[in-house]
Tab-separated table of C-alpha atoms and ligand atoms in Angstrom:
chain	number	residue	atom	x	y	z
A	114	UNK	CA	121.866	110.119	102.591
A	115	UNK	CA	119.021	107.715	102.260
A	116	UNK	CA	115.610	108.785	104.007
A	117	UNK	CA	112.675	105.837	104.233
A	118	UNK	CA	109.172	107.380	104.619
A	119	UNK	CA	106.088	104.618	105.303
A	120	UNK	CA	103.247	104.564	103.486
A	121	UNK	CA	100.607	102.809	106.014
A	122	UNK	CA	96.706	102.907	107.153
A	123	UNK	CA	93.838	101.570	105.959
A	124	UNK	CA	93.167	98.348	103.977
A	125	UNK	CA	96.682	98.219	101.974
A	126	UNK	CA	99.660	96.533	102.447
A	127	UNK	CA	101.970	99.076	103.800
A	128	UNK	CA	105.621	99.946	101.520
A	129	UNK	CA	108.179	102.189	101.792
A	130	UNK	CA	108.920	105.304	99.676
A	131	UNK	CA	113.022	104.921	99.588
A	132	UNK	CA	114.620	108.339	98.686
A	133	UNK	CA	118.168	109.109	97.873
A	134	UNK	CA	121.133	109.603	95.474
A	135	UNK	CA	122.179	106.302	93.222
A	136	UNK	CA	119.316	104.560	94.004
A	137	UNK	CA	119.027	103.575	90.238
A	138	UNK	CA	121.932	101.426	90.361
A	139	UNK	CA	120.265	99.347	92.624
A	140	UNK	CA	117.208	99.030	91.715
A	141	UNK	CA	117.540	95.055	91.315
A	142	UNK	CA	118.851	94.729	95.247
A	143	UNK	CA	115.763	96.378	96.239
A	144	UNK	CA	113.202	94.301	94.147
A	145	UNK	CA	114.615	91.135	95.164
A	146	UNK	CA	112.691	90.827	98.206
A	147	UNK	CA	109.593	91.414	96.069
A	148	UNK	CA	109.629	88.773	93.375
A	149	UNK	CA	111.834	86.170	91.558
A	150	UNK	CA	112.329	85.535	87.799
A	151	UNK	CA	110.908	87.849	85.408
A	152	UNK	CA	109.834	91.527	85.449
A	153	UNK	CA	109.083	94.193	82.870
A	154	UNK	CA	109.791	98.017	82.935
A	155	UNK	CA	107.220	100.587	81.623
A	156	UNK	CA	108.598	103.733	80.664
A	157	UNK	CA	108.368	105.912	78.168
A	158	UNK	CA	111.048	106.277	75.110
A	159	UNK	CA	112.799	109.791	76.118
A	160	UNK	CA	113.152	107.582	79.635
A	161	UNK	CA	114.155	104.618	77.995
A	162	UNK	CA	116.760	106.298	76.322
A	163	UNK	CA	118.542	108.340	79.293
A	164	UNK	CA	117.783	105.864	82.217
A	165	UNK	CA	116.413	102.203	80.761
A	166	UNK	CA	119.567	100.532	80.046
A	167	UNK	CA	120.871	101.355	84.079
A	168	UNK	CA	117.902	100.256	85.249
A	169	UNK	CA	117.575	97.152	83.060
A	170	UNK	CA	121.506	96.158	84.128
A	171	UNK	CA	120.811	96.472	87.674
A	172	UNK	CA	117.288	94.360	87.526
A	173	UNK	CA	119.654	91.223	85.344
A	174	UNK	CA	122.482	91.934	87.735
A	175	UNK	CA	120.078	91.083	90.948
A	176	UNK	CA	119.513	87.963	88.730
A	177	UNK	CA	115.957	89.152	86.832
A	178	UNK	CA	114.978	87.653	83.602
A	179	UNK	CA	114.055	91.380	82.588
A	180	UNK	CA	112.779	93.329	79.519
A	181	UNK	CA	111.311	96.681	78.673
A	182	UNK	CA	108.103	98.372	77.291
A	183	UNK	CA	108.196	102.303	75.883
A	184	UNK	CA	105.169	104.134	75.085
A	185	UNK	CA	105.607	107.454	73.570
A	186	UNK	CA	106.282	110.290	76.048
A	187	UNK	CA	103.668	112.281	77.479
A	188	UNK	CA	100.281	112.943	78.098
A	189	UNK	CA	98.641	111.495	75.538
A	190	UNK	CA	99.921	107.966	76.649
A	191	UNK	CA	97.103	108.043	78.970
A	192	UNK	CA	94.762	106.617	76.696
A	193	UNK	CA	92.985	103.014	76.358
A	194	UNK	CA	95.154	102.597	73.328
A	195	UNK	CA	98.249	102.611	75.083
A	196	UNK	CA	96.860	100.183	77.740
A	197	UNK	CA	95.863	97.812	75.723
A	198	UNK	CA	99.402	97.858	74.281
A	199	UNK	CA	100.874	97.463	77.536
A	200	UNK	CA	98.707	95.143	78.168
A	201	UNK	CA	99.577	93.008	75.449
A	202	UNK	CA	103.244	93.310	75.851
A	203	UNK	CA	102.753	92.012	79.380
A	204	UNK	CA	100.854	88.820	78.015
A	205	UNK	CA	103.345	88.490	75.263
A	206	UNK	CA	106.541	88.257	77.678
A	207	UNK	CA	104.370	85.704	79.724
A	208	UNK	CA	104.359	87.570	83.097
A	209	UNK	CA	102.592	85.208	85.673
A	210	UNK	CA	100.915	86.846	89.175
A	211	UNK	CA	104.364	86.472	91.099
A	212	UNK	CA	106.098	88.857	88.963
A	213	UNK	CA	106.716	92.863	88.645
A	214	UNK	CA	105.977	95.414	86.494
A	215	UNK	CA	108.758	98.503	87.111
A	216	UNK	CA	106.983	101.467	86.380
A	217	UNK	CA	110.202	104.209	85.283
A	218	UNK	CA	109.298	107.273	84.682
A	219	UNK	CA	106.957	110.432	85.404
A	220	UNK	CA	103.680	110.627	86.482
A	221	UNK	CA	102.113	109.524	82.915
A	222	UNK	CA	104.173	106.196	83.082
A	223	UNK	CA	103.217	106.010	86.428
A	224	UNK	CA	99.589	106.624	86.031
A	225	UNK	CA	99.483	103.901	83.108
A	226	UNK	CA	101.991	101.070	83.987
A	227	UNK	CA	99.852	101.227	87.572
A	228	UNK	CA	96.685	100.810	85.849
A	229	UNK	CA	98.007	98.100	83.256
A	230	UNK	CA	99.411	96.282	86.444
A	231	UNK	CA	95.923	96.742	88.383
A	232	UNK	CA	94.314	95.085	85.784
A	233	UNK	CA	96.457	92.005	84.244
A	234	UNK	CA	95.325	89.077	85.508
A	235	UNK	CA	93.273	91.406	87.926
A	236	UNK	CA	95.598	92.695	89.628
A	237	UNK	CA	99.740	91.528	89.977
A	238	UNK	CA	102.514	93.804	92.306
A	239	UNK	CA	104.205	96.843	90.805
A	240	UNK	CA	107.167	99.027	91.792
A	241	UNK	CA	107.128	102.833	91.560
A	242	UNK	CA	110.930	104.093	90.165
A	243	UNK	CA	109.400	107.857	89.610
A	244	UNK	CA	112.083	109.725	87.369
A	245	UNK	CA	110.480	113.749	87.390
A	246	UNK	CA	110.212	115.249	90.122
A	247	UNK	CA	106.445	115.504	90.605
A	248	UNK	CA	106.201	111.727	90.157
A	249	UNK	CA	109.002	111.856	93.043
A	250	UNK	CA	106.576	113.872	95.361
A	251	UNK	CA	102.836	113.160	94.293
A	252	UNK	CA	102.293	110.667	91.772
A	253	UNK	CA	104.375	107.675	92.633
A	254	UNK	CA	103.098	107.457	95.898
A	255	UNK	CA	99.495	106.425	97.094
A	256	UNK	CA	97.888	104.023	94.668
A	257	UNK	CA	96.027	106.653	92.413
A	258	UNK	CA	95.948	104.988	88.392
A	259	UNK	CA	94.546	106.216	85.807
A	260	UNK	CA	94.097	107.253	81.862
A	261	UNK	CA	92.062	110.202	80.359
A	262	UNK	CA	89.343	110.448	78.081
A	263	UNK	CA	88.713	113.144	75.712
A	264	UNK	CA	85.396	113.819	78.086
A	265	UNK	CA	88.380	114.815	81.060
A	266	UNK	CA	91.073	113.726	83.189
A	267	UNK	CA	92.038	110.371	85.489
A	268	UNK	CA	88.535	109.251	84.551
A	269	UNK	CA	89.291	105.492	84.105
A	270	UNK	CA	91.212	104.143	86.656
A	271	UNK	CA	92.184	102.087	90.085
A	272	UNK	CA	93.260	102.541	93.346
A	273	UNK	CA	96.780	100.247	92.884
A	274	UNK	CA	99.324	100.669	95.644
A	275	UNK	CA	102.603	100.064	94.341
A	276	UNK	CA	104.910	97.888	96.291
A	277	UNK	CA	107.938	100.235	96.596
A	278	UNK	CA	108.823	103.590	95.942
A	279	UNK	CA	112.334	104.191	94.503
A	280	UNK	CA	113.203	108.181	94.403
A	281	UNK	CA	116.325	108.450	93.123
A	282	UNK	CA	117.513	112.612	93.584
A	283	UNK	CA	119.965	111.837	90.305
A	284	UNK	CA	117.637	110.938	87.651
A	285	UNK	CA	116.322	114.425	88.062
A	286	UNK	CA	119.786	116.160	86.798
A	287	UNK	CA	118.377	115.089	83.079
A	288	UNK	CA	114.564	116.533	83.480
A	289	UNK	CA	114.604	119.638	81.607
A	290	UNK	CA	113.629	122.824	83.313
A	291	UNK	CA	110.269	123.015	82.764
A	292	UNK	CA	109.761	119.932	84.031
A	293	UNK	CA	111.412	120.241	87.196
A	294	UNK	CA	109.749	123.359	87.967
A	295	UNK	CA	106.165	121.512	87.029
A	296	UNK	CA	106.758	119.267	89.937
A	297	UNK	CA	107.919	122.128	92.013
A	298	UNK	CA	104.218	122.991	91.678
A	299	UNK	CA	103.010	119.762	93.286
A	300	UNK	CA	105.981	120.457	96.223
A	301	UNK	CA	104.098	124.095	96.983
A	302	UNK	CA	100.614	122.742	96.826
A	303	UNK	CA	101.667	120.359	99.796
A	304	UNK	CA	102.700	123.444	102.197
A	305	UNK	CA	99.767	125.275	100.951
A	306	UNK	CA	97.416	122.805	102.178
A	307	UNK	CA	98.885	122.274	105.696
A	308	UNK	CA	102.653	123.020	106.040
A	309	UNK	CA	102.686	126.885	106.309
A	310	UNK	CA	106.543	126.653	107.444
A	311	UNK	CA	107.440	124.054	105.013
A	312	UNK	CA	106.135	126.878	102.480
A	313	UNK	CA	107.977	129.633	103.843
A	314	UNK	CA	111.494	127.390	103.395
A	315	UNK	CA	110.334	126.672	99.803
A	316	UNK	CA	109.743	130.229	99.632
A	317	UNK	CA	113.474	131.114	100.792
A	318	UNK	CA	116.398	128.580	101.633
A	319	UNK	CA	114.968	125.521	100.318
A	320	UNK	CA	114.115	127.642	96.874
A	321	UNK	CA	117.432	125.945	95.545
A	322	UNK	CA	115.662	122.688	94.879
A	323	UNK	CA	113.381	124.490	91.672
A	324	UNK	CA	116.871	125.039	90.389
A	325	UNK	CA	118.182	121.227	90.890
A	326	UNK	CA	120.118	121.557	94.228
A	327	UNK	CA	120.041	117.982	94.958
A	328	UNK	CA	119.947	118.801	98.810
A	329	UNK	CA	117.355	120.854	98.701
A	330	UNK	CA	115.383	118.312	96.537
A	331	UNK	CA	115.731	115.646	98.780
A	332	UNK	CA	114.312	117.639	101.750
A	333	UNK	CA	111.304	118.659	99.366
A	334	UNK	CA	110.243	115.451	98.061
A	335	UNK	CA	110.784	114.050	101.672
A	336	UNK	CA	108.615	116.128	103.655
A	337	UNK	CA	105.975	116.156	100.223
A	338	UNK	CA	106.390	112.194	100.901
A	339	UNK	CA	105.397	112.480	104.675
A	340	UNK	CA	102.338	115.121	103.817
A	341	UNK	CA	100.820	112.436	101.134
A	342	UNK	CA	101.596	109.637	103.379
A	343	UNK	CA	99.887	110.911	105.931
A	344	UNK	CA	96.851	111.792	104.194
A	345	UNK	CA	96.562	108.231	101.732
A	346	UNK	CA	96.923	106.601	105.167
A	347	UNK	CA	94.270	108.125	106.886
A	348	UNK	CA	91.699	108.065	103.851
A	349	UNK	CA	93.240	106.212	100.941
A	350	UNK	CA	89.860	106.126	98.540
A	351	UNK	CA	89.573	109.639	98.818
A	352	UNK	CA	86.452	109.622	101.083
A	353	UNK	CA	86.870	112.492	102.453
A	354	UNK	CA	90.756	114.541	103.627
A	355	UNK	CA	92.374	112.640	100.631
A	356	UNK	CA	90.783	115.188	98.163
A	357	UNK	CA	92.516	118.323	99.988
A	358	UNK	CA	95.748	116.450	97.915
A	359	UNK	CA	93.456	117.942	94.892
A	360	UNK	CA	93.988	121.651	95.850
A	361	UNK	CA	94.032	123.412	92.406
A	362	UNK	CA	93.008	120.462	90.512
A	363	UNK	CA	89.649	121.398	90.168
A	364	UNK	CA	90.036	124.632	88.024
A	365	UNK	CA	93.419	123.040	86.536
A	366	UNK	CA	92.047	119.847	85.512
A	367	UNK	CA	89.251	121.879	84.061
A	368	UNK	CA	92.013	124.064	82.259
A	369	UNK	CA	93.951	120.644	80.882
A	370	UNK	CA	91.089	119.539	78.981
A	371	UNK	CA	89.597	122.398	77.259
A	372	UNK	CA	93.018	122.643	76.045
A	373	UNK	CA	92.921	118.636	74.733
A	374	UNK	CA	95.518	117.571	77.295
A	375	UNK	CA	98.294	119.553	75.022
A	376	UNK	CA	101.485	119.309	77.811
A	377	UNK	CA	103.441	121.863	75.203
A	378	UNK	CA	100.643	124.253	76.044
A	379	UNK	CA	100.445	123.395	79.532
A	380	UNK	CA	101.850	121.203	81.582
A	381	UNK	CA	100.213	119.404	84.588
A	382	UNK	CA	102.249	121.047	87.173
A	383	UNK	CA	101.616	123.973	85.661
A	384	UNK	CA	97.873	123.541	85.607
A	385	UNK	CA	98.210	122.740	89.229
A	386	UNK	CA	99.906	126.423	90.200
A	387	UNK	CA	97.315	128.328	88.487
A	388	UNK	CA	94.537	126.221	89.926
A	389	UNK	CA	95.758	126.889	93.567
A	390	UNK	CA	96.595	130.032	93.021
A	391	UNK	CA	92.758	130.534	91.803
A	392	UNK	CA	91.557	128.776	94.363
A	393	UNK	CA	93.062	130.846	97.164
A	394	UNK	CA	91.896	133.884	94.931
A	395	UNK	CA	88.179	132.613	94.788
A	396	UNK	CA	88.770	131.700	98.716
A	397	UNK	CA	89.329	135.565	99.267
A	398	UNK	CA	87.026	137.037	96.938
A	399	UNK	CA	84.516	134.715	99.040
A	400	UNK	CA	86.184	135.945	102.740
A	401	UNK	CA	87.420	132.598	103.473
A	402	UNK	CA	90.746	133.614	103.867
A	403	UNK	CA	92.630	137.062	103.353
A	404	UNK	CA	93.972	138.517	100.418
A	405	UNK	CA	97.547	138.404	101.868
A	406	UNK	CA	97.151	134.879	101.775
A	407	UNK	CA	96.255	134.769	98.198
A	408	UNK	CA	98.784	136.779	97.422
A	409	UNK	CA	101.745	134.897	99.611
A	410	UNK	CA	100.379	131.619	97.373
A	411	UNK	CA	100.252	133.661	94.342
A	412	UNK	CA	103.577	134.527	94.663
A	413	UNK	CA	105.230	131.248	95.658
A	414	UNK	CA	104.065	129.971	92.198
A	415	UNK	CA	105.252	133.261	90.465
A	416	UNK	CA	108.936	132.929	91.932
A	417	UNK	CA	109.053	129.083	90.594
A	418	UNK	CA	108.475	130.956	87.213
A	419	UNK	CA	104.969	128.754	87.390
A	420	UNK	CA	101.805	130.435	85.521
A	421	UNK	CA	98.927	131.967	88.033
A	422	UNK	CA	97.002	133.728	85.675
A	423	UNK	CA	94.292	132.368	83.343
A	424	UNK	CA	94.125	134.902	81.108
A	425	UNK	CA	97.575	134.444	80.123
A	426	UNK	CA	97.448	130.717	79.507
A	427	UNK	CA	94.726	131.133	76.476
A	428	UNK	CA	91.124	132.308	76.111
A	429	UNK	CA	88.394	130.413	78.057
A	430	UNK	CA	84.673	130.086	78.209
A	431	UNK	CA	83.389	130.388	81.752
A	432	UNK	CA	80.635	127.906	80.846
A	433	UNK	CA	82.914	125.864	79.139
A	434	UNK	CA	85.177	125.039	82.141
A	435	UNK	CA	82.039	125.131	85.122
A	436	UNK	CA	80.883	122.266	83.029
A	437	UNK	CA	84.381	120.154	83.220
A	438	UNK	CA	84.447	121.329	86.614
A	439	UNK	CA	81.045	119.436	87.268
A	440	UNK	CA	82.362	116.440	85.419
A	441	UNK	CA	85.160	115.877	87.606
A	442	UNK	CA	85.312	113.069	90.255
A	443	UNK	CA	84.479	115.101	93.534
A	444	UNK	CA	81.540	116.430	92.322
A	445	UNK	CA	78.487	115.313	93.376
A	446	UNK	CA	74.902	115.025	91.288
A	447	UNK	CA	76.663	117.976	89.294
A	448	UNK	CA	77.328	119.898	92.641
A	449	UNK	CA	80.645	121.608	92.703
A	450	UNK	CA	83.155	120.329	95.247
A	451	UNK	CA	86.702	122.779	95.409
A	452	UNK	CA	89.350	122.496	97.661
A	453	UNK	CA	89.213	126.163	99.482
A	454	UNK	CA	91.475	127.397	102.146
A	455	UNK	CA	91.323	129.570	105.284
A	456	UNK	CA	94.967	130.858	105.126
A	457	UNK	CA	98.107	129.183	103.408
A	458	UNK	CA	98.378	125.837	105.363
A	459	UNK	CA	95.000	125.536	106.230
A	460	UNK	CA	92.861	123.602	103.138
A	461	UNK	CA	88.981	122.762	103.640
A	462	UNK	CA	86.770	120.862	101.096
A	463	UNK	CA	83.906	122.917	100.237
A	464	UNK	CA	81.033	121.197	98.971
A	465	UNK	CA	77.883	122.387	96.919
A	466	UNK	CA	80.033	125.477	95.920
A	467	UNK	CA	77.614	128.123	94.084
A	468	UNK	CA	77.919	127.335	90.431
A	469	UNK	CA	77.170	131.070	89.096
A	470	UNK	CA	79.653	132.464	92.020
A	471	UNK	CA	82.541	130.463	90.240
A	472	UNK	CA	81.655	131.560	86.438
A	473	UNK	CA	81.275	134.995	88.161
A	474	UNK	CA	84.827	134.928	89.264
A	475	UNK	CA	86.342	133.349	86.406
A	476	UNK	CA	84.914	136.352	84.160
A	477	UNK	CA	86.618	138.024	86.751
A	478	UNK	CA	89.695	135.795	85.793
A	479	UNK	CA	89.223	136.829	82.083
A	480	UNK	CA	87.052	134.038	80.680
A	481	UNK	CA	84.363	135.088	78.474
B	248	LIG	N1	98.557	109.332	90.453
B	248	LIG	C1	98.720	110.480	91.069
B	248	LIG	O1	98.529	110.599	92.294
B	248	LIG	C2	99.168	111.672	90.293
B	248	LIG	C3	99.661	112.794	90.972
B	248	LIG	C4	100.117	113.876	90.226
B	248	LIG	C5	100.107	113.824	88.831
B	248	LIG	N2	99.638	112.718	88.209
B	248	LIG	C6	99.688	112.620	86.744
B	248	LIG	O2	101.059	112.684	86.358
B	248	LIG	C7	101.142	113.191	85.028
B	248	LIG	C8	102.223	114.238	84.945
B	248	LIG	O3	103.440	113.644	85.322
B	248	LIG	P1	104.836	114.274	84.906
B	248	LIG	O4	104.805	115.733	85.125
B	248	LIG	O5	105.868	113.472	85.547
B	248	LIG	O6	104.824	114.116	83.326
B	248	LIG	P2	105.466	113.033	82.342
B	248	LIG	O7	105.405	111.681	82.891
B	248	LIG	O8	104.840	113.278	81.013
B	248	LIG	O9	106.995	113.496	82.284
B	248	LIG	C9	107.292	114.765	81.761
B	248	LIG	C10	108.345	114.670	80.651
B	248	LIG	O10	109.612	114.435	81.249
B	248	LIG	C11	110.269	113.345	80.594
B	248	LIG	N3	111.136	112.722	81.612
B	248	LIG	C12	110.764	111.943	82.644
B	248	LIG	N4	111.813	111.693	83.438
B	248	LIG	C13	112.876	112.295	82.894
B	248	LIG	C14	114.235	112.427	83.271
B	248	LIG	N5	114.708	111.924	84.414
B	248	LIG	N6	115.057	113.117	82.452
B	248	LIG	C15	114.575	113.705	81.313
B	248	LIG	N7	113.300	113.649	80.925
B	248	LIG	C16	112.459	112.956	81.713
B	248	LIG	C17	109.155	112.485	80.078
B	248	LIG	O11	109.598	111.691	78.997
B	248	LIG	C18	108.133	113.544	79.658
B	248	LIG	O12	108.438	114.007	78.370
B	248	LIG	C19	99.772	113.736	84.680
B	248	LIG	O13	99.123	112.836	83.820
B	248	LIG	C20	99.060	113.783	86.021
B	248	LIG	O14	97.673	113.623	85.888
B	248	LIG	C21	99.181	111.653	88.903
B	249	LIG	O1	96.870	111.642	95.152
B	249	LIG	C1	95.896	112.395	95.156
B	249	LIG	O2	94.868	112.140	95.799
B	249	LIG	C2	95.921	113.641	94.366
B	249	LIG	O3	94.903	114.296	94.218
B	249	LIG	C3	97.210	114.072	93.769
B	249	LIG	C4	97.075	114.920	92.516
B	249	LIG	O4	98.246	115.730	92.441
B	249	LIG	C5	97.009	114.112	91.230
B	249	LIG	O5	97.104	114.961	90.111
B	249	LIG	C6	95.856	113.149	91.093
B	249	LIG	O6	96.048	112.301	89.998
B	249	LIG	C7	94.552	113.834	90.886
B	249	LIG	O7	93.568	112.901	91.157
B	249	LIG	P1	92.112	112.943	90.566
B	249	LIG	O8	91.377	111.994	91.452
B	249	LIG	O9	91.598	114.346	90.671
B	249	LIG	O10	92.186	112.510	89.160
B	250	LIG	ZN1	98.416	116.654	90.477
């Protein structure tokens, strides 16, 4: 089964997000419409290894002049170093403004081969092919690129919509286990902010797709698709509803860089599930929402085997992570901004949050 879900609104051009089974194979039939002669893949080298040389046959098979670019895997490719070397290998294979950059991979290849194709020659087409699951279900889809700095996270970067979307359910029998259930995170945080019954079939039938049931995982990154979708195409530079998509990213950005971006430490998605499920615990401690809410979100995490406890994940320093929480891009002249919620399904964006009520709670949490 193949399921199309539009990506449309605003000032971009609108694209599909194609998702399916052996989608891989023919990748090249569905960038011909795009562009003609030459195209590059980014990817990383794990990638490269398991998935480039399918995805390089089907792009010279659909009759592509095409070639390939690895960076290392993982986080740390985010960084102006790696750009520039993208950048570079894109000038040195002579791409011109009619052709494609392939972006295969997760959310880091993503992230930079979206950047690297927002900026050369200001600005040429790209192609999403997102290989983990959370690139599958967030990151491939609505235009957000970006690298980090050591001051924090996604703090260079462009609004870049990619062309196409390419979700192929198959690439995802390789990701390890860790990985899948990372981007399992990004699937709950979707229902969380407005899908209450999408949650609850996470939460029991659909369940299967954290353990790779490729049926399952098509209905999860399908519906995910339609929730982003929705919301990039309604406010796609983040005015204002786009930054509910940022539920738990305030505290678990904050948590990523105090602990230098280290993925074998912590993993994005995993960041993400204990920054919801701290938000919906700061949302009850402040009566926003009840504790049997916090608790149902708590433990939708917990049965993904996801981390919802910051005490567990290392010591912090209360100050230490209210300041990288005022660093990060919603906040405003220093102000706090958090994505808070009135019951599972029902996200609000707080603004002007009391600073000393969050280092309160996160003593509460266990920081020092
Ligand atoms: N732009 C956005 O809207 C957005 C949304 C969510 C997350 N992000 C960003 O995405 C990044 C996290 O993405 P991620 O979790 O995909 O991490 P990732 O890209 O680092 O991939 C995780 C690991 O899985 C490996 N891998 C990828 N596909 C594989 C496959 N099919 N088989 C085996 N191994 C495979 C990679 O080599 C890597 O080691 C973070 O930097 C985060 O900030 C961006
Ligand atoms: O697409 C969005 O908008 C999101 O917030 C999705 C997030 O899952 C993603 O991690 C995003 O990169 C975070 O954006 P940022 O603006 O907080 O860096
Ligand atoms: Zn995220």
């Amino acid at each position: 089964m193949i399921t199309t879900v539009p990506v449309s609104g605003g000032d971009f051009r609108p694209y599909d997000v194609v998702v399916g089974r052996g989608l891989l194979a023919r990748l090249g039939e569905y960038v011909a419409p795009l562009a003609k002669g030459r195209t590059v893949i980014v990817t990383d080298e794990t990638v490269a290894a398991l998935h480039g040389g399918q995805a390089l046959r089907a792009l010279k098979a659909a009759g592509f002049m095409a070639d390939l670019v690895a960076v290392p895997a993982g986080e740390a490719s985010k960084s102006f170093s790696e750009l520039e070397r993208v950048l570079d290998q894109l000038l040195a294979r002579g791409l011109d403004r009619k052709d494609v950059v392939v972006a295969l991979g997760g959310g880091v290849v993503g992230d930079l081969a979206g950047l690297a194709a927002a900026l050369y020659m200001r600005g040429i087409d790209f192609v999403q092919v997102p290989t983990t699951l959370l690139a599958q279900v967030d990151s491939a889809v609505g235009g957000k690129t970006a690298i980090d700095t050591p001051r924090g996270k996604n703090l260079v970067g462009a609004f870049h919509q990619p062309r196409l979307v390419l979700a192929d359910i198959d690439v995802l029998a390789t990701l390890p286990e860790r990985q899948l259930r990372s981007g399992w995170a990004e699937v709950l945080k979707h229902g969380l902010i407005c899908d209450a019954a999408f949650l609850d079939w996470l939460s029991g039938e659909g369940a299967a797709g954290a353990s790779g049931d490729p049926e399952a995982l098509h209905r999860a990154v399908v519906r995910s698709v339609e929730i982003k979708s929705a919301i990039v195409g309604e406010d796609e530079r983040e005015a204002g509803r786009r930054a509910l998509l940022n539920l738990g990213h305030t505290f678990g950005h904050a948590i990523e860089a105090e602990l230098g971006f280290d993925e074998t430490k912590l993993t994005h998605g995993e960041a993400v599930a204990l920054g919801c499920a701290m938000a919906f615990r700061f949302s009850a401690t402040n009566g926003l929402c009840s504790a049997d809410d916090a608790a149902k979100a708590e433990q939708a995490f917990v049965s993904a085997g996801l981390p919802v406890r910051l005490d567990a994940v290392g010591p912090f320093k209360a100050e230490a992570l209210v300041e990288r929480m005022a660093g990060d891009k919603k906040a405003e002249g220093g102000r706090l901004t958090l994505i808070l919620a009135h019951g599972v399904g029902d996200a609000f964006v707080a603004k002007d949050v009391d600073r000393a009520a969050v280092i309160d709670f996160l003593k509460v949490e266990g920081a020092a």
